[in-house]
XYZ file of C-alpha atoms in Angstrom:
498
model
C -74.809 -171.335 38.534
C -75.860 -172.865 35.193
C -73.058 -171.056 33.395
C -70.474 -172.172 35.968
C -71.567 -175.786 35.641
C -71.419 -175.578 31.851
C -67.963 -173.956 31.931
C -66.569 -176.516 34.362
C -67.782 -179.457 32.299
C -66.597 -177.863 29.044
C -63.086 -177.276 30.391
C -62.841 -180.833 31.727
C -64.051 -182.384 28.463
C -61.821 -180.157 26.344
C -58.691 -180.855 28.378
C -59.363 -184.601 28.454
C -60.012 -184.951 24.707
C -56.961 -182.827 23.905
C -54.793 -185.096 26.042
C -56.039 -188.100 24.061
C -54.262 -186.647 21.026
C -51.172 -185.408 22.872
C -50.443 -188.455 25.028
C -48.103 -190.489 22.823
C -47.732 -193.148 25.550
C -51.389 -194.188 25.249
C -51.841 -194.074 29.042
C -54.758 -191.648 28.938
C -56.749 -193.814 26.544
C -57.324 -196.505 29.138
C -59.264 -193.981 31.222
C -60.563 -191.404 28.742
C -60.954 -193.304 25.470
C -64.743 -193.258 25.865
C -64.716 -189.508 25.209
C -63.818 -190.128 21.579
C -66.548 -192.741 21.240
C -69.324 -190.399 22.440
C -68.624 -187.858 19.693
C -71.596 -187.607 17.353
C -70.060 -188.647 14.008
C -68.036 -191.614 15.351
C -71.184 -192.881 17.050
C -73.119 -192.614 13.772
C -70.440 -194.379 11.711
C -70.129 -197.260 14.169
C -73.923 -197.554 14.434
C -73.607 -197.163 18.187
C -77.341 -196.863 18.773
C -76.998 -196.349 22.511
C -74.802 -193.262 22.202
C -76.764 -191.797 19.286
C -80.056 -192.205 21.151
C -78.511 -190.710 24.306
C -77.272 -187.635 22.394
C -80.642 -187.207 20.684
C -82.504 -187.450 23.996
C -80.048 -185.030 25.621
C -80.684 -182.529 22.814
C -84.450 -182.952 22.990
C -84.320 -182.326 26.730
C -81.949 -179.363 27.075
C -80.907 -178.308 23.570
C -77.449 -178.142 21.995
C -75.475 -178.685 25.177
C -73.365 -181.175 23.166
C -71.931 -178.258 21.180
C -71.007 -176.299 24.316
C -69.587 -179.118 26.428
C -68.751 -182.326 24.546
C -67.567 -181.087 21.130
C -63.877 -180.034 21.394
C -64.048 -177.795 18.318
C -66.955 -175.892 19.832
C -65.111 -175.336 23.104
C -62.007 -174.248 21.176
C -64.072 -171.560 19.461
C -65.377 -170.385 22.835
C -61.817 -170.059 24.149
C -60.722 -168.033 21.112
C -63.826 -165.829 21.331
C -63.206 -165.259 25.048
C -59.611 -164.221 24.392
C -60.803 -161.870 21.651
C -63.294 -160.220 24.012
C -60.624 -159.607 26.622
C -58.078 -158.237 24.162
C -60.579 -155.885 22.576
C -62.030 -154.878 25.926
C -65.524 -155.633 24.630
C -67.413 -158.036 26.828
C -70.568 -157.434 24.826
C -69.578 -157.422 21.179
C -72.145 -159.608 19.388
C -75.426 -158.759 17.721
C -78.392 -160.624 16.306
C -78.134 -161.797 12.710
C -80.562 -163.882 10.634
C -79.741 -167.559 10.120
C -77.927 -168.615 6.938
C -80.334 -171.500 6.424
C -79.426 -172.207 2.806
C -75.744 -172.459 3.649
C -75.943 -174.782 6.636
C -78.420 -177.157 4.969
C -76.382 -177.098 1.771
C -73.264 -178.119 3.689
C -75.200 -180.890 5.449
C -76.412 -182.286 2.123
C -72.828 -182.212 0.779
C -71.635 -183.977 3.917
C -74.239 -186.750 3.656
C -73.573 -187.256 -0.066
C -69.824 -187.519 0.654
C -70.433 -190.159 3.339
C -72.707 -192.217 1.097
C -70.336 -191.951 -1.856
C -67.385 -192.954 0.314
C -65.512 -189.668 -0.244
C -64.018 -189.651 3.224
C -61.737 -186.658 2.671
C -64.684 -184.265 2.123
C -66.615 -185.647 5.083
C -63.493 -185.410 7.263
C -62.989 -181.758 6.317
C -66.475 -180.876 7.599
C -66.713 -183.099 10.693
C -66.008 -181.059 13.868
C -64.399 -183.842 15.936
C -62.124 -184.844 13.046
C -61.130 -181.227 12.395
C -60.116 -180.728 16.006
C -58.253 -184.041 16.017
C -56.100 -182.908 13.096
C -55.471 -179.540 14.751
C -54.402 -181.220 17.989
C -52.276 -183.876 16.273
C -50.527 -181.578 13.784
C -50.267 -178.260 15.650
C -50.438 -178.983 19.378
C -48.708 -182.383 19.503
C -45.348 -181.047 18.177
C -45.299 -178.376 20.905
C -46.169 -181.026 23.488
C -43.462 -183.317 22.083
C -40.795 -180.623 22.223
C -41.751 -179.848 25.816
C -41.464 -183.532 26.669
C -38.038 -183.743 25.001
C -36.782 -180.772 27.014
C -37.863 -182.494 30.229
C -36.289 -185.749 29.006
C -33.009 -183.911 28.345
C -32.771 -182.658 31.927
C -34.083 -185.931 33.368
C -31.288 -187.876 31.657
C -28.690 -185.636 33.269
C -30.293 -186.222 36.635
C -30.190 -190.019 36.076
C -33.973 -190.126 35.951
C -36.158 -192.063 33.535
C -39.380 -190.214 34.317
C -39.370 -188.880 30.738
C -38.071 -190.278 27.468
C -37.388 -188.593 24.147
C -39.850 -188.893 21.298
C -39.429 -187.991 17.626
C -41.214 -184.872 16.415
C -41.714 -184.861 12.660
C -44.184 -183.964 9.928
C -46.090 -187.176 9.233
C -47.875 -185.681 6.212
C -47.254 -182.206 4.810
C -50.667 -181.928 3.055
C -52.480 -182.885 6.267
C -50.361 -180.434 8.256
C -51.288 -177.641 5.855
C -54.978 -178.596 5.963
C -54.923 -178.608 9.774
C -53.226 -175.200 9.868
C -55.663 -173.668 7.356
C -58.635 -175.168 9.217
C -57.418 -173.689 12.478
C -56.801 -170.268 10.951
C -60.249 -170.112 9.292
C -62.118 -171.267 12.407
C -60.029 -169.015 14.649
C -60.783 -165.941 12.515
C -64.507 -166.702 12.528
C -64.517 -167.279 16.287
C -62.369 -164.202 16.940
C -64.764 -161.977 15.045
C -68.188 -163.556 15.499
C -68.108 -166.387 18.029
C -70.007 -169.470 16.858
C -70.311 -168.617 13.155
C -68.672 -171.886 12.072
C -70.987 -173.993 14.260
C -74.132 -172.404 12.855
C -73.228 -172.091 9.179
C -70.790 -174.909 8.320
C -70.815 -177.682 10.919
C -73.111 -180.554 9.792
C -73.411 -181.886 13.349
C -74.522 -178.442 14.506
C -77.193 -178.368 11.802
C -78.619 -181.759 12.808
C -78.616 -180.966 16.526
C -79.965 -177.489 15.793
C -82.976 -179.006 14.070
C -83.616 -181.234 17.098
C -83.081 -178.446 19.609
C -86.037 -176.503 18.206
C -88.205 -179.134 19.904
C -86.250 -179.384 23.163
C -88.140 -179.431 26.440
C -86.014 -176.822 28.201
C -85.084 -173.618 26.418
C -83.902 -170.077 26.927
C -87.047 -167.996 27.550
C -87.503 -164.224 27.404
C -90.231 -162.694 29.570
C -91.482 -159.799 27.450
C -93.194 -158.326 30.506
C -89.874 -157.867 32.314
C -87.666 -157.128 29.290
C -86.507 -153.537 28.871
C -85.016 -154.056 25.378
C -81.562 -153.149 26.656
C -79.958 -155.595 24.149
C -77.422 -156.905 26.703
C -78.506 -160.499 26.087
C -78.099 -160.126 22.331
C -74.667 -158.566 22.706
C -73.547 -161.457 24.924
C -74.909 -164.161 22.604
C -71.967 -165.733 20.712
C -74.432 -167.642 18.504
C -76.085 -164.334 17.424
C -79.473 -165.983 17.867
C -81.344 -163.585 20.213
C -83.653 -161.042 18.579
C -84.181 -158.847 21.649
C -86.559 -156.465 19.854
C -89.089 -159.221 19.241
C -88.119 -161.311 22.312
C -87.376 -164.302 20.077
C -84.575 -166.885 20.343
C -83.521 -168.963 17.334
C -83.272 -172.311 19.122
C -81.667 -174.008 16.128
C -78.573 -171.871 16.747
C -78.633 -171.544 20.544
C -75.824 -173.599 22.117
C -76.970 -173.198 25.731
C -73.942 -171.174 26.820
C -76.085 -169.348 29.428
C -74.323 -166.029 28.773
C -77.634 -164.278 28.207
C -78.989 -165.299 31.618
C -75.997 -163.776 33.387
C -76.213 -160.578 31.352
C -79.883 -159.780 32.025
C -80.305 -157.245 34.835
C -84.072 -157.484 34.945
C -84.433 -161.237 35.480
C -86.253 -161.452 32.151
C -84.351 -164.502 30.846
C -84.544 -168.019 32.213
C -83.724 -171.564 31.199
C -86.696 -173.749 31.917
C -89.638 -175.719 30.536
C -91.762 -173.971 27.920
C -94.359 -171.578 29.245
C -95.985 -168.429 27.990
C -95.018 -165.042 29.360
C -97.332 -162.014 29.320
C -96.831 -159.658 26.395
C -95.080 -156.386 27.103
C -96.962 -153.198 26.275
C -95.748 -150.778 23.617
C -95.403 -148.110 26.278
C -92.927 -150.210 28.225
C -90.985 -150.895 25.047
C -90.554 -147.179 24.411
C -89.003 -146.716 27.849
C -86.205 -149.199 27.205
C -82.761 -147.840 27.822
C -79.296 -149.197 27.377
C -77.297 -150.269 30.408
C -73.726 -151.259 30.757
C -72.518 -153.039 33.873
C -69.544 -155.214 34.484
C -69.988 -158.999 34.443
C -68.197 -161.638 36.427
C -65.301 -163.228 34.610
C -63.819 -166.680 34.927
C -60.206 -167.924 34.854
C -59.163 -170.648 32.461
C -55.810 -171.985 31.409
C -54.366 -170.039 28.472
C -54.563 -171.932 25.197
C -51.046 -172.607 23.942
C -51.730 -172.990 20.228
C -48.827 -172.511 17.861
C -49.561 -172.973 14.140
C -46.027 -174.060 13.269
C -44.964 -173.981 9.648
C -41.929 -176.241 10.061
C -41.038 -178.863 12.638
C -37.629 -179.476 14.199
C -35.249 -181.217 11.796
C -34.262 -184.666 12.957
C -30.652 -185.356 13.833
C -28.641 -187.329 11.319
C -28.455 -191.044 12.012
C -24.896 -192.271 11.914
C -23.291 -195.683 11.850
C -20.684 -195.922 14.607
C -20.387 -192.139 14.614
C -18.660 -192.146 11.227
C -20.893 -192.640 8.174
C -24.245 -190.940 7.725
C -27.030 -193.461 7.094
C -29.281 -192.374 4.250
C -32.978 -192.198 5.103
C -35.261 -194.735 3.481
C -37.745 -193.793 0.797
C -41.342 -194.963 0.601
C -41.759 -197.815 -1.930
C -44.471 -197.610 -4.568
C -47.077 -200.027 -3.260
C -49.799 -201.316 -5.566
C -52.118 -201.683 -2.554
C -51.698 -199.529 0.532
C -51.643 -201.054 4.019
C -54.177 -200.502 6.792
C -53.702 -201.612 10.412
C -54.900 -204.924 11.843
C -58.538 -204.601 12.865
C -59.428 -202.439 9.850
C -60.998 -205.546 8.201
C -60.591 -204.257 4.630
C -59.596 -201.163 2.684
C -63.236 -200.427 1.826
C -64.458 -200.806 5.403
C -61.695 -198.528 6.655
C -62.341 -195.867 4.007
C -66.077 -195.772 4.768
C -65.726 -195.605 8.556
C -62.555 -193.605 9.181
C -63.187 -189.970 10.200
C -59.510 -189.001 9.726
C -59.337 -187.714 13.302
C -55.825 -189.251 13.511
C -56.156 -190.479 17.054
C -54.479 -193.711 15.959
C -51.632 -191.738 14.360
C -50.976 -189.832 17.565
C -50.799 -192.976 19.701
C -48.735 -195.205 17.354
C -45.419 -195.715 19.237
C -43.483 -196.963 16.204
C -44.091 -194.176 13.671
C -45.871 -196.615 11.362
C -49.232 -194.879 10.966
C -49.350 -191.589 9.090
C -51.979 -189.614 7.124
C -52.303 -190.542 3.479
C -51.435 -188.022 0.760
C -53.562 -189.834 -1.838
C -56.481 -187.622 -2.894
C -58.956 -190.519 -2.785
C -58.277 -191.081 0.924
C -56.592 -187.832 1.907
C -55.862 -187.513 5.653
C -56.987 -191.061 6.429
C -54.191 -193.091 8.073
C -52.136 -195.706 6.277
C -49.093 -197.748 7.255
C -45.524 -197.277 6.091
C -42.358 -198.783 7.506
C -39.538 -196.273 7.012
C -39.326 -195.353 10.716
C -40.494 -198.551 12.373
C -42.658 -201.625 11.927
C -45.947 -202.864 13.341
C -44.744 -204.749 16.406
C -46.674 -207.929 17.282
C -47.007 -206.865 20.923
C -48.712 -203.528 20.126
C -52.444 -203.064 19.505
C -52.851 -199.444 20.607
C -54.465 -198.175 17.411
C -57.282 -200.713 17.703
C -57.858 -199.729 21.319
C -58.235 -195.993 20.681
C -60.005 -195.792 17.307
C -63.683 -194.868 17.809
C -64.875 -195.963 14.362
C -62.759 -197.781 11.755
C -60.405 -200.156 13.586
C -62.063 -202.965 15.530
C -60.549 -203.733 18.951
C -58.302 -206.792 18.768
C -56.168 -208.667 21.266
C -52.446 -209.294 20.891
C -53.161 -212.939 20.090
C -55.690 -211.990 17.417
C -53.301 -209.498 15.853
C -50.567 -212.103 15.337
C -52.929 -214.096 13.108
C -54.235 -211.214 10.944
C -52.672 -210.898 7.485
C -52.682 -207.246 6.417
C -50.173 -207.735 3.595
C -47.284 -209.809 2.311
C -43.596 -209.190 1.721
C -42.145 -208.808 -1.780
C -38.434 -209.292 -2.527
C -36.632 -206.902 -4.925
C -33.639 -208.789 -6.280
C -31.778 -205.765 -7.680
C -31.660 -204.070 -4.236
C -30.518 -207.042 -2.148
C -27.125 -206.486 -0.495
C -25.738 -210.055 -1.013
C -26.171 -209.522 -4.753
C -25.268 -205.832 -5.013
C -22.364 -205.720 -2.525
C -21.359 -209.368 -2.301
C -21.869 -209.393 1.497
C -23.832 -211.735 3.739
C -26.954 -210.183 5.252
C -30.075 -212.126 6.255
C -31.439 -209.260 8.365
C -34.968 -209.801 7.084
C -35.004 -213.493 8.018
C -33.509 -212.896 11.484
C -36.150 -210.358 12.463
C -39.258 -211.897 10.896
C -41.589 -212.665 13.848
C -43.529 -215.339 11.950
C -40.497 -217.033 10.354
C -41.993 -216.402 6.927
C -38.554 -215.639 5.417
C -35.827 -218.219 4.881
C -32.324 -217.738 3.446
C -31.304 -219.992 0.575
C -28.181 -220.082 -1.634
C -28.274 -217.553 -4.452
C -26.785 -220.226 -6.725
C -28.791 -223.453 -6.310
C -25.871 -225.463 -7.644
C -23.477 -224.007 -5.053
C -24.565 -224.467 -1.395
C -21.766 -222.127 -0.257
C -22.920 -219.191 -2.388
C -24.246 -216.025 -0.740
C -27.741 -216.546 0.580
C -30.831 -214.636 -0.493
C -34.342 -214.564 1.031
C -37.401 -216.492 -0.085
C -40.840 -215.613 1.305
C -43.642 -217.891 2.441
C -46.690 -215.690 1.838
C -48.903 -218.063 3.835
C -46.940 -217.189 6.971
C -46.291 -213.502 6.266
C -48.666 -211.148 8.132
C -47.289 -207.895 6.643
C -45.872 -206.434 9.877
C -43.036 -204.728 7.958
C -40.141 -205.847 10.179
C -38.246 -207.051 7.111
C -38.822 -203.798 5.203
C -37.883 -201.572 8.124
C -34.751 -203.466 9.154
C -33.397 -204.078 5.663
C -30.083 -202.183 5.447
C -30.425 -201.444 1.711
C -30.755 -197.725 0.896
C -32.614 -195.677 -0.248
C -35.125 -198.423 -1.103
C -35.352 -201.654 0.867
C -34.694 -204.920 -0.904
C -37.921 -206.224 0.578
C -41.192 -204.358 1.098
C -44.814 -205.074 1.987
C -47.793 -205.015 -0.352
C -51.143 -204.528 1.342
C -54.203 -206.796 1.138
C -57.533 -205.309 0.118
C -59.292 -207.666 2.513
C -57.560 -208.783 5.702
C -57.759 -212.444 6.634
C -56.698 -214.617 9.541
C -54.288 -217.501 9.344
């Protein structure tokens, strides 16, 4: 019963958190957004004392149940390990191994130093929730998007608007590669040895493992009933049961309950600490190996495709005749972070690079950075869209770095300012009227004035009122100049309100 309860909760949590990253409409976040906020690292970074205390108390009561139920990366490893067991036909394939104490504590120290030093890319590489977020956003989301587009294709032909097409593209090649490599490494470890990653690399696992040694309820082995058959050890995916000495390494035990189901002599239980009678040496010598079939459970097959290239986007054409050249990213002196990030420093220190905001951005504005100093952390760029005044989805879903803001508050936050590039402006390069930037500026920060002050009838060029400009990027995105816009946005290191 304990194992069934744990499996049911794990599947529900895993499916819900995965959908947070796949649902590009943002609908799921209204109901399930709290699941991202109860992850251990986001709670630490936001100083959410209530959640941190709750997780600590939960661990002190029943051990590392967080790793088996709440952590999506942990559940993903269980799924891969389960598939491996079925393919190999070995339901009992594990064995006890000593803890790699020096390695897991060394990784934890590196993780803490990276957080304190503000090296977010290193911390993000090691954080389990962030790692799974990148895997879901870069590997699973494209498959989900293609499936949605197929349904949208048939829905259009049936005059239905139940589905709509979404763009599927590589937002950052370095981040895509990192996500793919992370998945491959963790998958290999889980395929071969179950929870190796959790107990040797994961910093959250190390912290919770230390606490779980003092938990009230634990896996207990009754030496008087044990026959040293080793079935519990061979079912333990954390490799933490030393059946010969009837000892469990509680710092590695993730409360999967597999050992309880495997024991045929009712020698293992999950309860409050109590002493069992010692088993005699004579009984130990009579131990014999048994092999019986165990009950299996049915779960939805994990559709994980580590794609190496995404579907090429169709060419954009003007009137079906001329191909429109794609825009290139301008060289910004200061990069741009979304409204609610407060400042570049605040964002860098608090962002876990889980990319939940990237997955939910409907305008293609947010994408992972390729800069080594903030690798994988999101930044804004306006080649595919601009930050629309009526959208605040990123601030609603981010568990750590972006403060929740209302639509009214967003319209007053200055995240950057527009800069005009004279040599790229169409009225001056092509001798044609334009004014696209001024027409679409939501704050009316751009006005068109004659290019020749002495001639009121001369072609008009833009001037920018930086006091009104909020840095939304509408001007940059809608500027028809190619490949570089004649107007682009420079970010502000510290955001301020009008």
